[in-house]
CSV table of C-alpha atoms in Angstrom, one decimal:
chain,number,residue,atom,x,y,z
A,1484,MET,CA,13.6,38.2,25.8
A,1485,SER,CA,15.9,40.7,23.9
A,1486,SER,CA,15.2,39.8,20.3
A,1487,LYS,CA,17.6,42.5,19.2
A,1488,ASN,CA,20.4,40.1,20.1
A,1489,PRO,CA,20.5,37.6,17.2
A,1490,ARG,CA,22.3,35.0,19.4
A,1491,ARG,CA,19.5,35.1,22.0
A,1492,ALA,CA,16.9,34.9,19.3
A,1493,ALA,CA,18.7,31.9,17.8
A,1494,PHE,CA,18.8,30.2,21.2
A,1495,ASP,CA,15.1,30.8,21.7
A,1496,ILE,CA,14.3,29.3,18.3
A,1497,LEU,CA,16.5,26.3,18.9
A,1498,LEU,CA,14.9,25.8,22.2
A,1499,ARG,CA,11.4,25.8,20.7
A,1500,ILE,CA,12.5,23.3,18.0
A,1501,GLU,CA,13.8,20.9,20.7
A,1502,LYS,CA,10.7,21.2,22.9
A,1503,GLU,CA,7.9,21.6,20.4
A,1504,LYS,CA,9.3,19.9,17.2
A,1505,SER,CA,8.6,23.2,15.5
A,1506,PHE,CA,9.9,24.1,12.0
A,1507,ALA,CA,13.0,26.3,11.7
A,1508,ASP,CA,11.9,28.2,8.6
A,1509,ILE,CA,8.5,29.2,10.2
A,1510,LEU,CA,10.1,30.4,13.5
A,1511,ILE,CA,12.9,32.3,11.7
A,1512,ASP,CA,10.4,34.0,9.4
A,1513,HIS,CA,8.2,34.9,12.4
A,1514,GLU,CA,11.2,36.4,14.2
A,1515,LEU,CA,12.4,38.4,11.2
A,1516,SER,CA,8.9,39.7,10.4
A,1517,LYS,CA,9.0,41.7,13.7
A,1518,ASP,CA,11.7,43.8,12.0
A,1519,ILE,CA,13.5,44.2,15.4
A,1520,ILE,CA,16.7,42.5,14.2
A,1521,LYS,CA,18.4,44.7,11.7
A,1522,GLY,CA,21.0,44.5,8.9
A,1523,ALA,CA,23.7,41.8,9.1
A,1524,ASP,CA,22.2,40.5,12.3
A,1525,ARG,CA,19.3,39.1,10.3
A,1526,GLY,CA,21.7,36.9,8.3
A,1527,LEU,CA,23.6,35.9,11.5
A,1528,LEU,CA,20.3,34.7,13.1
A,1529,THR,CA,19.5,32.5,10.1
A,1530,GLU,CA,23.0,31.2,9.9
A,1531,LEU,CA,23.1,30.3,13.6
A,1532,VAL,CA,19.8,28.4,13.6
A,1533,TYR,CA,20.4,26.5,10.4
A,1534,GLY,CA,24.1,26.0,11.1
A,1535,VAL,CA,23.5,24.5,14.5
A,1536,LEU,CA,20.8,22.2,13.2
A,1537,ARG,CA,22.9,21.1,10.2
A,1538,ARG,CA,26.0,20.5,12.3
A,1539,GLN,CA,24.3,19.3,15.5
A,1540,GLY,CA,25.8,15.8,15.4
A,1541,THR,CA,29.4,17.1,14.9
A,1542,LEU,CA,28.9,19.8,17.5
A,1543,ASP,CA,27.8,17.2,20.1
A,1544,TYR,CA,30.8,15.0,19.1
A,1545,ILE,CA,33.2,18.0,19.7
A,1546,ILE,CA,31.5,18.8,23.0
A,1547,SER,CA,31.9,15.2,24.1
A,1548,GLN,CA,35.7,15.5,23.5
A,1549,PHE,CA,36.0,18.4,26.0
A,1550,SER,CA,33.2,17.8,28.5
A,1551,LYS,CA,33.3,15.2,31.3
A,1552,GLN,CA,29.5,14.9,30.9
A,1553,ARG,CA,28.2,13.5,27.6
A,1554,PRO,CA,26.1,16.1,25.7
A,1555,GLU,CA,22.8,14.1,26.1
A,1556,LYS,CA,23.3,14.2,29.9
A,1557,LEU,CA,23.7,18.0,30.0
A,1558,GLU,CA,20.8,20.3,30.8
A,1559,LEU,CA,19.1,21.4,27.6
A,1560,PHE,CA,19.9,25.1,28.1
A,1561,VAL,CA,23.6,24.2,28.6
A,1562,ARG,CA,23.7,21.9,25.6
A,1563,LEU,CA,22.1,24.5,23.3
A,1564,LEU,CA,24.5,27.2,24.5
A,1565,LEU,CA,27.5,25.0,23.9
A,1566,ARG,CA,26.2,24.1,20.4
A,1567,LEU,CA,25.9,27.8,19.6
A,1568,GLY,CA,29.3,28.6,20.9
A,1569,ILE,CA,31.1,25.6,19.2
A,1570,TYR,CA,29.4,26.3,15.9
A,1571,GLN,CA,30.6,29.9,15.9
A,1572,CYS,CA,34.2,28.9,16.9
A,1573,PHE,CA,34.5,26.1,14.4
A,1574,PHE,CA,32.3,26.9,11.4
A,1575,LEU,CA,31.8,30.7,11.3
A,1576,ASP,CA,34.9,32.4,9.8
A,1577,ARG,CA,33.6,35.9,10.1
A,1578,VAL,CA,33.1,35.7,13.9
A,1579,PRO,CA,36.5,35.8,15.9
A,1580,VAL,CA,36.8,32.9,18.4
A,1581,SER,CA,37.2,35.3,21.3
A,1582,ALA,CA,34.0,37.1,20.4
A,1583,ALA,CA,32.1,33.8,19.9
A,1584,VAL,CA,33.3,32.6,23.4
A,1585,ASN,CA,32.5,35.9,25.1
A,1586,GLU,CA,29.1,36.3,23.5
A,1587,THR,CA,28.1,32.8,24.5
A,1588,VAL,CA,29.4,33.1,28.0
A,1589,ASN,CA,27.4,36.4,28.4
A,1590,LEU,CA,24.3,34.6,27.2
A,1591,ALA,CA,25.0,31.8,29.6
A,1592,LYS,CA,25.2,34.3,32.5
A,1593,GLU,CA,21.7,35.4,31.6
A,1594,LEU,CA,20.2,32.0,30.8
A,1595,ALA,CA,22.1,29.4,32.9
A,1596,PRO,CA,24.3,31.4,35.3
A,1597,ARG,CA,25.4,28.4,37.4
A,1598,ALA,CA,26.9,26.8,34.2
A,1599,SER,CA,28.6,29.9,32.7
A,1600,GLY,CA,32.0,28.9,34.1
A,1601,PHE,CA,31.6,25.3,32.7
A,1602,ILE,CA,30.6,26.6,29.3
A,1603,ASN,CA,33.5,29.0,29.3
A,1604,ALA,CA,35.9,26.2,30.0
A,1605,VAL,CA,34.6,23.8,27.4
A,1606,LEU,CA,34.6,26.5,24.7
A,1607,ARG,CA,38.2,27.6,25.4
A,1608,ASN,CA,39.4,24.0,25.7
A,1609,ALA,CA,37.8,23.1,22.5
A,1610,ASP,CA,39.4,26.0,20.7
A,1611,ARG,CA,42.8,25.1,22.1
A,1612,GLY,CA,42.4,21.4,21.3
A,1613,ARG,CA,40.8,21.6,17.9
A,1614,ASP,CA,43.7,19.8,16.3
A,1615,THR,CA,43.5,16.9,18.7
A,1616,ILE,CA,39.9,16.0,18.0
A,1617,ALA,CA,39.8,12.3,17.1
A,1618,TYR,CA,37.0,11.1,14.8
A,1619,PRO,CA,36.0,7.4,14.5
A,1620,ASP,CA,38.2,5.3,12.2
A,1621,ARG,CA,36.9,5.9,8.6
A,1622,ALA,CA,37.8,2.4,7.4
A,1623,GLU,CA,36.7,0.4,10.4
A,1624,ARG,CA,33.6,2.3,11.5
A,1625,PRO,CA,32.5,4.2,8.3
A,1626,ALA,CA,28.9,5.0,9.4
A,1627,GLU,CA,30.1,6.3,12.8
A,1628,TYR,CA,32.8,8.4,11.0
A,1629,LEU,CA,30.3,10.0,8.6
A,1630,ALA,CA,27.8,10.6,11.4
A,1631,ALA,CA,30.4,12.4,13.6
A,1632,ARG,CA,32.3,14.2,10.8
A,1633,TYR,CA,29.4,15.4,8.7
A,1634,SER,CA,26.6,15.5,11.3
A,1635,HIS,CA,24.0,12.9,10.4
A,1636,PRO,CA,22.2,10.2,12.4
A,1637,ALA,CA,24.3,7.0,12.4
A,1638,TRP,CA,21.5,4.9,11.0
A,1639,LEU,CA,21.1,7.2,8.0
A,1640,ALA,CA,24.9,7.2,7.4
A,1641,GLN,CA,24.8,3.4,7.4
A,1642,GLN,CA,22.0,3.4,4.9
A,1643,TRP,CA,23.9,5.7,2.5
A,1644,CYS,CA,27.0,3.5,2.8
A,1645,GLU,CA,24.9,0.5,1.8
A,1646,GLN,CA,23.3,2.3,-1.1
A,1647,LEU,CA,26.3,4.1,-2.5
A,1648,GLY,CA,29.6,2.7,-1.0
A,1649,LEU,CA,31.8,4.7,1.3
A,1650,GLU,CA,33.3,7.2,-1.2
A,1651,ALA,CA,30.0,8.4,-2.7
A,1652,ALA,CA,28.3,8.2,0.7
A,1653,GLU,CA,30.9,10.6,2.1
A,1654,GLU,CA,30.4,13.0,-0.8
A,1655,LEU,CA,26.6,12.9,-0.1
A,1656,ALA,CA,27.1,13.3,3.6
A,1657,ALA,CA,29.2,16.4,3.0
A,1658,ALA,CA,26.7,17.9,0.5
A,1659,MET,CA,23.8,17.3,2.9
A,1660,SER,CA,25.6,19.4,5.6
A,1661,GLU,CA,25.9,22.4,3.4
A,1662,PRO,CA,23.2,25.1,2.6
A,1663,PRO,CA,21.0,24.1,-0.3
A,1664,PRO,CA,20.8,26.1,-3.6
A,1665,LEU,CA,17.9,28.4,-4.1
A,1666,THR,CA,16.0,27.5,-7.2
A,1667,VAL,CA,12.8,29.0,-8.8
A,1668,ARG,CA,10.5,27.9,-11.6
A,1669,VAL,CA,9.5,30.3,-14.3
A,1670,ASN,CA,5.8,30.9,-14.9
A,1671,THR,CA,5.9,30.0,-18.6
A,1672,LEU,CA,2.3,31.2,-18.9
A,1673,ARG,CA,3.6,34.8,-18.5
A,1674,ILE,CA,7.3,34.9,-19.4
A,1675,THR,CA,10.2,32.8,-20.9
A,1676,ARG,CA,13.2,31.7,-18.8
A,1677,GLU,CA,15.5,34.0,-20.8
A,1678,GLU,CA,13.3,37.0,-20.2
A,1679,LEU,CA,13.0,36.3,-16.5
A,1680,ILE,CA,16.8,36.0,-16.1
A,1681,GLN,CA,17.1,39.5,-17.6
A,1682,ARG,CA,14.3,40.8,-15.4
A,1683,LEU,CA,15.9,39.4,-12.3
A,1684,ALA,CA,19.3,40.9,-13.3
A,1685,GLY,CA,17.5,44.2,-13.5
A,1686,GLU,CA,16.2,43.7,-10.0
A,1687,GLY,CA,19.8,43.1,-8.8
A,1688,VAL,CA,19.6,39.3,-8.6
A,1689,SER,CA,22.5,37.2,-9.9
A,1690,CYS,CA,21.2,34.0,-11.4
A,1691,ASN,CA,21.7,31.3,-14.1
A,1692,ALA,CA,19.6,28.6,-15.8
A,1693,THR,CA,19.4,25.2,-14.2
A,1694,SER,CA,21.1,22.2,-15.9
A,1695,TRP,CA,18.2,19.8,-16.1
A,1696,SER,CA,14.9,21.6,-15.7
A,1697,PRO,CA,14.0,23.6,-18.8
A,1698,ASP,CA,12.1,26.1,-16.6
A,1699,GLY,CA,14.4,26.4,-13.6
A,1700,ILE,CA,16.6,29.3,-12.5
A,1701,ARG,CA,19.2,29.1,-9.7
A,1702,LEU,CA,19.6,32.3,-7.7
A,1703,ASN,CA,23.1,33.0,-6.6
A,1704,GLN,CA,22.0,34.9,-3.6
A,1705,SER,CA,19.3,34.6,-0.9
A,1706,GLY,CA,17.4,37.5,0.7
A,1707,GLN,CA,13.7,38.0,0.8
A,1708,ILE,CA,12.7,37.1,-2.8
A,1709,THR,CA,9.0,37.5,-2.0
A,1710,ARG,CA,9.7,41.3,-2.0
A,1711,LEU,CA,10.9,41.2,-5.6
A,1712,PRO,CA,8.6,42.9,-8.1
A,1713,SER,CA,8.9,39.8,-10.4
A,1714,PHE,CA,7.7,37.6,-7.6
A,1715,ARG,CA,4.7,39.8,-6.8
A,1716,ASP,CA,3.9,39.9,-10.6
A,1717,GLY,CA,3.6,36.1,-10.6
A,1718,LEU,CA,6.6,35.5,-12.9
A,1719,PHE,CA,8.0,32.6,-10.8
A,1720,THR,CA,7.6,30.4,-7.8
A,1721,VAL,CA,10.2,28.8,-5.5
A,1722,GLN,CA,10.8,25.1,-6.3
A,1723,ASP,CA,13.9,22.9,-6.3
A,1724,GLU,CA,15.1,21.6,-9.6
A,1725,SER,CA,14.5,17.9,-8.7
A,1726,SER,CA,10.9,18.7,-7.8
A,1727,GLN,CA,10.4,20.4,-11.2
A,1728,LEU,CA,11.3,17.2,-13.0
A,1729,ALA,CA,8.4,15.1,-11.6
A,1730,PRO,CA,5.6,16.9,-13.5
A,1731,LEU,CA,7.7,16.5,-16.7
A,1732,PHE,CA,7.7,12.8,-16.2
A,1733,LEU,CA,4.0,12.8,-15.5
A,1734,ALA,CA,3.7,14.5,-18.9
A,1735,PRO,CA,0.1,15.8,-18.7
A,1736,GLY,CA,-1.5,16.7,-21.9
A,1737,LYS,CA,-3.6,19.7,-22.8
A,1738,GLY,CA,-7.2,19.3,-21.9
A,1739,GLU,CA,-6.7,16.2,-19.7
A,1740,ARG,CA,-8.1,15.6,-16.2
A,1741,VAL,CA,-5.3,15.3,-13.6
A,1742,LEU,CA,-5.4,14.5,-9.9
A,1743,ASP,CA,-2.5,15.9,-7.8
A,1744,ALA,CA,-2.7,14.1,-4.4
A,1745,CYS,CA,-1.0,15.5,-1.3
A,1746,ALA,CA,-0.6,18.7,-3.4
A,1747,ALA,CA,0.2,21.4,-0.8
A,1748,PRO,CA,1.9,23.9,-1.1
A,1749,GLY,CA,1.2,23.7,-4.8
A,1750,GLY,CA,4.6,23.8,-6.6
A,1751,LYS,CA,3.9,20.7,-8.8
A,1752,THR,CA,0.2,21.6,-9.1
A,1753,THR,CA,0.9,24.9,-10.7
A,1754,GLN,CA,3.6,23.4,-12.9
A,1755,ILE,CA,1.2,20.8,-14.2
A,1756,ALA,CA,-1.2,23.7,-15.0
A,1757,GLN,CA,1.7,25.3,-17.0
A,1758,LEU,CA,2.4,22.2,-18.9
A,1759,MET,CA,-1.3,21.9,-19.8
A,1760,GLN,CA,-1.3,25.6,-20.8
A,1761,ASP,CA,-3.9,26.2,-18.0
A,1762,SER,CA,-6.5,24.0,-19.8
A,1763,GLY,CA,-8.3,20.8,-18.7
A,1764,GLU,CA,-9.0,20.1,-15.1
A,1765,ILE,CA,-6.6,19.7,-12.3
A,1766,TYR,CA,-7.9,18.4,-8.9
A,1767,ALA,CA,-5.5,19.3,-6.1
A,1768,CYS,CA,-6.1,17.7,-2.8
A,1769,ASP,CA,-4.5,17.6,0.7
A,1770,VAL,CA,-5.5,16.2,4.0
A,1771,ASN,CA,-4.8,19.5,5.7
A,1772,ASN,CA,-7.5,22.0,4.8
A,1773,LYS,CA,-5.4,25.0,5.9
A,1774,LYS,CA,-2.7,24.0,3.4
A,1775,LEU,CA,-5.1,24.3,0.5
A,1776,ARG,CA,-5.0,28.0,1.0
A,1777,LEU,CA,-1.4,28.0,0.0
A,1778,ILE,CA,-2.3,26.3,-3.3
A,1779,LYS,CA,-5.0,28.9,-4.0
A,1780,GLU,CA,-2.7,31.8,-3.2
A,1781,THR,CA,0.0,30.5,-5.5
A,1782,CYS,CA,-2.6,29.9,-8.3
A,1783,ASP,CA,-3.9,33.4,-7.9
A,1784,ARG,CA,-0.5,35.0,-7.9
A,1785,LEU,CA,0.5,33.0,-11.0
A,1786,GLY,CA,-2.8,33.6,-12.8
A,1787,ILE,CA,-3.8,29.9,-13.0
A,1788,ASN,CA,-7.5,29.1,-13.3
A,1789,SER,CA,-7.6,25.3,-14.1
A,1790,VAL,CA,-7.0,24.1,-10.5
A,1791,ARG,CA,-9.8,23.2,-8.1
A,1792,THR,CA,-8.8,22.2,-4.5
A,1793,PHE,CA,-10.5,19.9,-2.0
A,1794,THR,CA,-9.7,18.2,1.3
A,1795,MET,CA,-9.0,14.5,1.0
A,1796,ASP,CA,-7.2,11.8,3.0
A,1797,ALA,CA,-5.4,10.1,0.1
A,1798,THR,CA,-5.5,6.7,2.0
A,1799,ALA,CA,-9.3,6.5,1.9
A,1800,PRO,CA,-12.1,6.9,-0.8
A,1801,SER,CA,-13.5,10.4,-1.1
A,1802,ASN,CA,-17.0,11.5,-2.0
A,1803,ALA,CA,-15.5,14.6,-3.6
A,1804,ILE,CA,-14.3,12.5,-6.6
A,1805,LYS,CA,-16.5,9.4,-6.2
A,1806,GLU,CA,-17.7,9.4,-9.9
A,1807,THR,CA,-14.5,10.9,-11.3
A,1808,THR,CA,-11.7,9.2,-13.2
A,1809,PHE,CA,-8.4,10.8,-14.3
A,1810,HIS,CA,-6.0,10.5,-17.2
A,1811,ARG,CA,-3.0,11.0,-14.9
A,1812,ILE,CA,-2.4,11.0,-11.1
A,1813,LEU,CA,0.5,12.5,-9.3
A,1814,VAL,CA,1.2,10.9,-6.0
A,1815,ASP,CA,3.7,13.2,-4.2
A,1816,ALA,CA,3.6,10.9,-1.2
A,1817,PRO,CA,4.2,12.1,2.4
A,1818,CYS,CA,7.7,10.8,3.3
A,1819,SER,CA,10.6,11.1,5.6
A,1820,GLY,CA,12.1,14.0,3.7
A,1821,LEU,CA,15.6,12.4,3.8
A,1822,GLY,CA,16.4,13.9,0.4
A,1823,VAL,CA,15.8,17.5,1.7
A,1824,ILE,CA,17.4,17.4,5.1
A,1825,ARG,CA,19.8,20.2,4.2
A,1826,ARG,CA,16.6,22.4,3.8
A,1827,ASN,CA,14.9,21.1,6.9
A,1828,PRO,CA,17.8,19.9,9.0
A,1829,GLU,CA,15.7,19.7,12.2
A,1830,GLY,CA,14.0,16.7,10.5
A,1831,LYS,CA,16.9,14.4,10.5
A,1832,TRP,CA,17.2,14.4,14.3
A,1833,SER,CA,13.5,13.5,14.9
A,1834,LYS,CA,13.4,10.4,12.7
A,1835,SER,CA,14.6,6.9,13.1
A,1836,GLY,CA,15.0,4.0,10.7
A,1837,ASP,CA,11.9,2.4,12.2
A,1838,ASP,CA,9.8,5.3,10.9
A,1839,LEU,CA,10.5,4.4,7.3
A,1840,LEU,CA,8.6,1.1,7.4
A,1841,GLN,CA,5.5,2.9,8.8
A,1842,LEU,CA,5.8,5.6,6.1
A,1843,ALA,CA,6.1,2.9,3.4
A,1844,ARG,CA,2.8,1.3,4.6
A,1845,THR,CA,1.1,4.6,4.3
A,1846,GLN,CA,2.6,5.2,0.9
A,1847,VAL,CA,1.4,1.8,-0.4
A,1848,SER,CA,-2.1,2.5,1.0
A,1849,ILE,CA,-2.2,5.8,-0.9
A,1850,LEU,CA,-1.4,4.1,-4.2
A,1851,GLU,CA,-3.9,1.3,-3.4
A,1852,ASN,CA,-6.6,3.9,-2.8
A,1853,LEU,CA,-5.9,6.3,-5.7
A,1854,CYS,CA,-5.4,3.7,-8.4
A,1855,ARG,CA,-9.2,3.1,-8.5
A,1856,TYR,CA,-9.6,6.6,-9.9
A,1857,LEU,CA,-7.3,6.1,-12.9
A,1858,GLU,CA,-8.7,5.5,-16.3
A,1859,PRO,CA,-7.6,2.5,-18.4
A,1860,LYS,CA,-4.2,3.1,-19.9
A,1861,GLY,CA,-3.8,6.0,-17.4
A,1862,THR,CA,-0.6,7.0,-15.7
A,1863,ILE,CA,0.4,7.3,-12.1
A,1864,LEU,CA,3.6,9.1,-11.2
A,1865,TYR,CA,4.8,8.1,-7.7
A,1866,ALA,CA,7.3,10.6,-6.2
A,1867,THR,CA,9.0,11.2,-2.9
A,1868,CYS,CA,11.8,13.5,-1.6
A,1869,SER,CA,13.4,10.6,0.2
A,1870,THR,CA,16.7,8.8,-0.5
A,1871,SER,CA,15.6,5.5,1.2
A,1872,ILE,CA,14.8,2.3,-0.8
A,1873,GLN,CA,12.1,1.4,1.7
A,1874,GLU,CA,10.0,4.4,0.7
A,1875,ASN,CA,10.7,4.1,-3.0
A,1876,GLU,CA,11.6,0.9,-4.8
A,1877,TYR,CA,10.1,-1.2,-1.9
A,1878,VAL,CA,6.7,0.7,-2.2
A,1879,VAL,CA,6.5,0.4,-5.9
A,1880,ASP,CA,7.3,-3.4,-5.8
A,1881,SER,CA,4.8,-3.9,-3.0
A,1882,PHE,CA,2.0,-2.1,-5.0
A,1883,LEU,CA,2.8,-4.0,-8.2
A,1884,ALA,CA,2.7,-7.4,-6.3
A,1885,GLN,CA,-0.9,-6.7,-5.5
A,1886,HIS,CA,-1.8,-5.0,-8.8
A,1887,PRO,CA,-0.8,-7.0,-11.9
A,1888,GLU,CA,-2.9,-4.7,-14.0
A,1889,PHE,CA,-0.1,-2.1,-13.6
A,1890,VAL,CA,3.4,-2.1,-15.0
A,1891,VAL,CA,6.4,0.2,-14.5
A,1892,GLU,CA,7.2,2.4,-17.4
A,1893,ASP,CA,10.9,2.7,-18.1
A,1894,LEU,CA,11.7,6.5,-18.1
A,1895,ARG,CA,14.9,6.0,-20.1
A,1896,PRO,CA,13.3,5.6,-23.6
A,1897,LEU,CA,10.6,8.1,-22.8
A,1898,PHE,CA,12.9,10.9,-21.7
A,1899,PRO,CA,16.4,10.2,-23.2
A,1900,GLU,CA,17.5,13.8,-22.4
A,1901,PHE,CA,17.5,12.9,-18.7
A,1902,ALA,CA,19.2,9.5,-19.1
A,1903,PRO,CA,22.0,10.1,-16.5
A,1904,LEU,CA,19.3,10.7,-13.8
A,1905,PHE,CA,17.6,7.3,-14.2
A,1906,THR,CA,18.4,4.0,-12.5
A,1907,GLU,CA,18.8,0.6,-14.1
A,1908,ARG,CA,15.1,0.0,-13.6
A,1909,GLY,CA,14.1,3.2,-15.3
A,1910,PHE,CA,13.3,5.2,-12.1
A,1911,PHE,CA,14.3,8.8,-11.6
A,1912,ARG,CA,16.6,9.2,-8.7
A,1913,SER,CA,18.6,12.4,-8.0
A,1914,TRP,CA,21.4,12.9,-5.5
A,1915,PRO,CA,22.6,16.3,-4.1
A,1916,HIS,CA,26.3,15.4,-4.3
A,1917,ARG,CA,26.0,14.2,-7.9
A,1918,ASP,CA,23.3,16.3,-9.5
A,1919,GLY,CA,23.3,19.5,-7.5
A,1920,MET,CA,19.7,19.2,-6.5
A,1921,ASP,CA,17.6,17.6,-3.8
A,1922,GLY,CA,17.4,13.9,-3.3
A,1923,PHE,CA,14.3,12.8,-5.2
A,1924,PHE,CA,12.6,9.7,-6.6
A,1925,SER,CA,9.9,9.1,-9.2
A,1926,ALA,CA,8.4,6.0,-10.7
A,1927,ARG,CA,5.9,6.0,-13.6
A,1928,LEU,CA,3.2,3.3,-13.4
A,1929,LYS,CA,0.8,2.6,-16.2
A,1930,ARG,CA,-2.5,0.7,-16.1
A,1931,LYS,CA,-2.6,-1.9,-18.8
């Protein structure tokens, strides 16, 4: 493999994602860490991988308009090469169509020589016929239209239409196909937000304060931020704005004992520590022991000492905390990740609507298990990065039906400054198209 060619490297990464269900960010970081791909080609590699994954549904729809064989019937190598070529032709302005076609055909001659003529014909016909592409009727088949036009699974597009109505669902579908913002959280134990904005400006990073999170900064450029001196000095950590709000709603107090379940990689854990001024006790657990290392590394870099980590399956009792009770518990539940599919676009193609019910059962069992460790009058914050009602309102209602000793706390009177982000039931729910941050949900439950 010639990794110096960003298109070949992108193909290899996309192939591994298809075959192994690997994560795009890990594979891209691994490829770039070899330092073989240089300069602008590094950005092209990242753009190709994420672009093809984000637009995969639309790319396949376009291919189906100009190929006698449906995309799912094509050999995997051919399908991936066509996706790469169509993406460059239709969505990359800086790559001339002729170059996109020629580079893809050259790659085909290397990887799928018998199909190179077919690939050449489909790409050229698609370019010539781009104005003739007919999408499903928006009014009569709205979910199919959104799926094809904005590249999402049809079942998910249908769910959004039912939740939001067609107009807002289309705005959401469009937003979910675009690259996400890059947001960081200030380490307030070491620096203020205003001071960090000035520090970042001095390091050549254009940025501005977030609208909702008091400790968030949105960076207006990407690049390897882990190489910034301010990152190495532990002045910030990467965390989306919506994720930064959950610990605020948990509202931990100085000196309290807090359990952060499903804590890796530790963004909310360290934010809880900041809110508690690194006092009290924070127990951070995760079912994956290897992921606990990420929490420890982040704590060390940020200079946080109040966190202790341990391995725990949140659905079952643990000897590690058998005699322990907590003032507050954060349940950042494992979920479908439907609210962050613009960050992890490979995820939307490996899920189905049937997965949500199974996830909901797991989420309820986590709440059922962890509530036993909560002190009287204690608080649980249930949170997910999912847009689905099945994983959010349904889970809360299922738990409450079995636990009359708990009530939902309406977030609206508790946090009036965030009023536009709350639902009619007092839950927190953010939408990328409306709020400019990831899709997130939080519900605050109190033991009577």
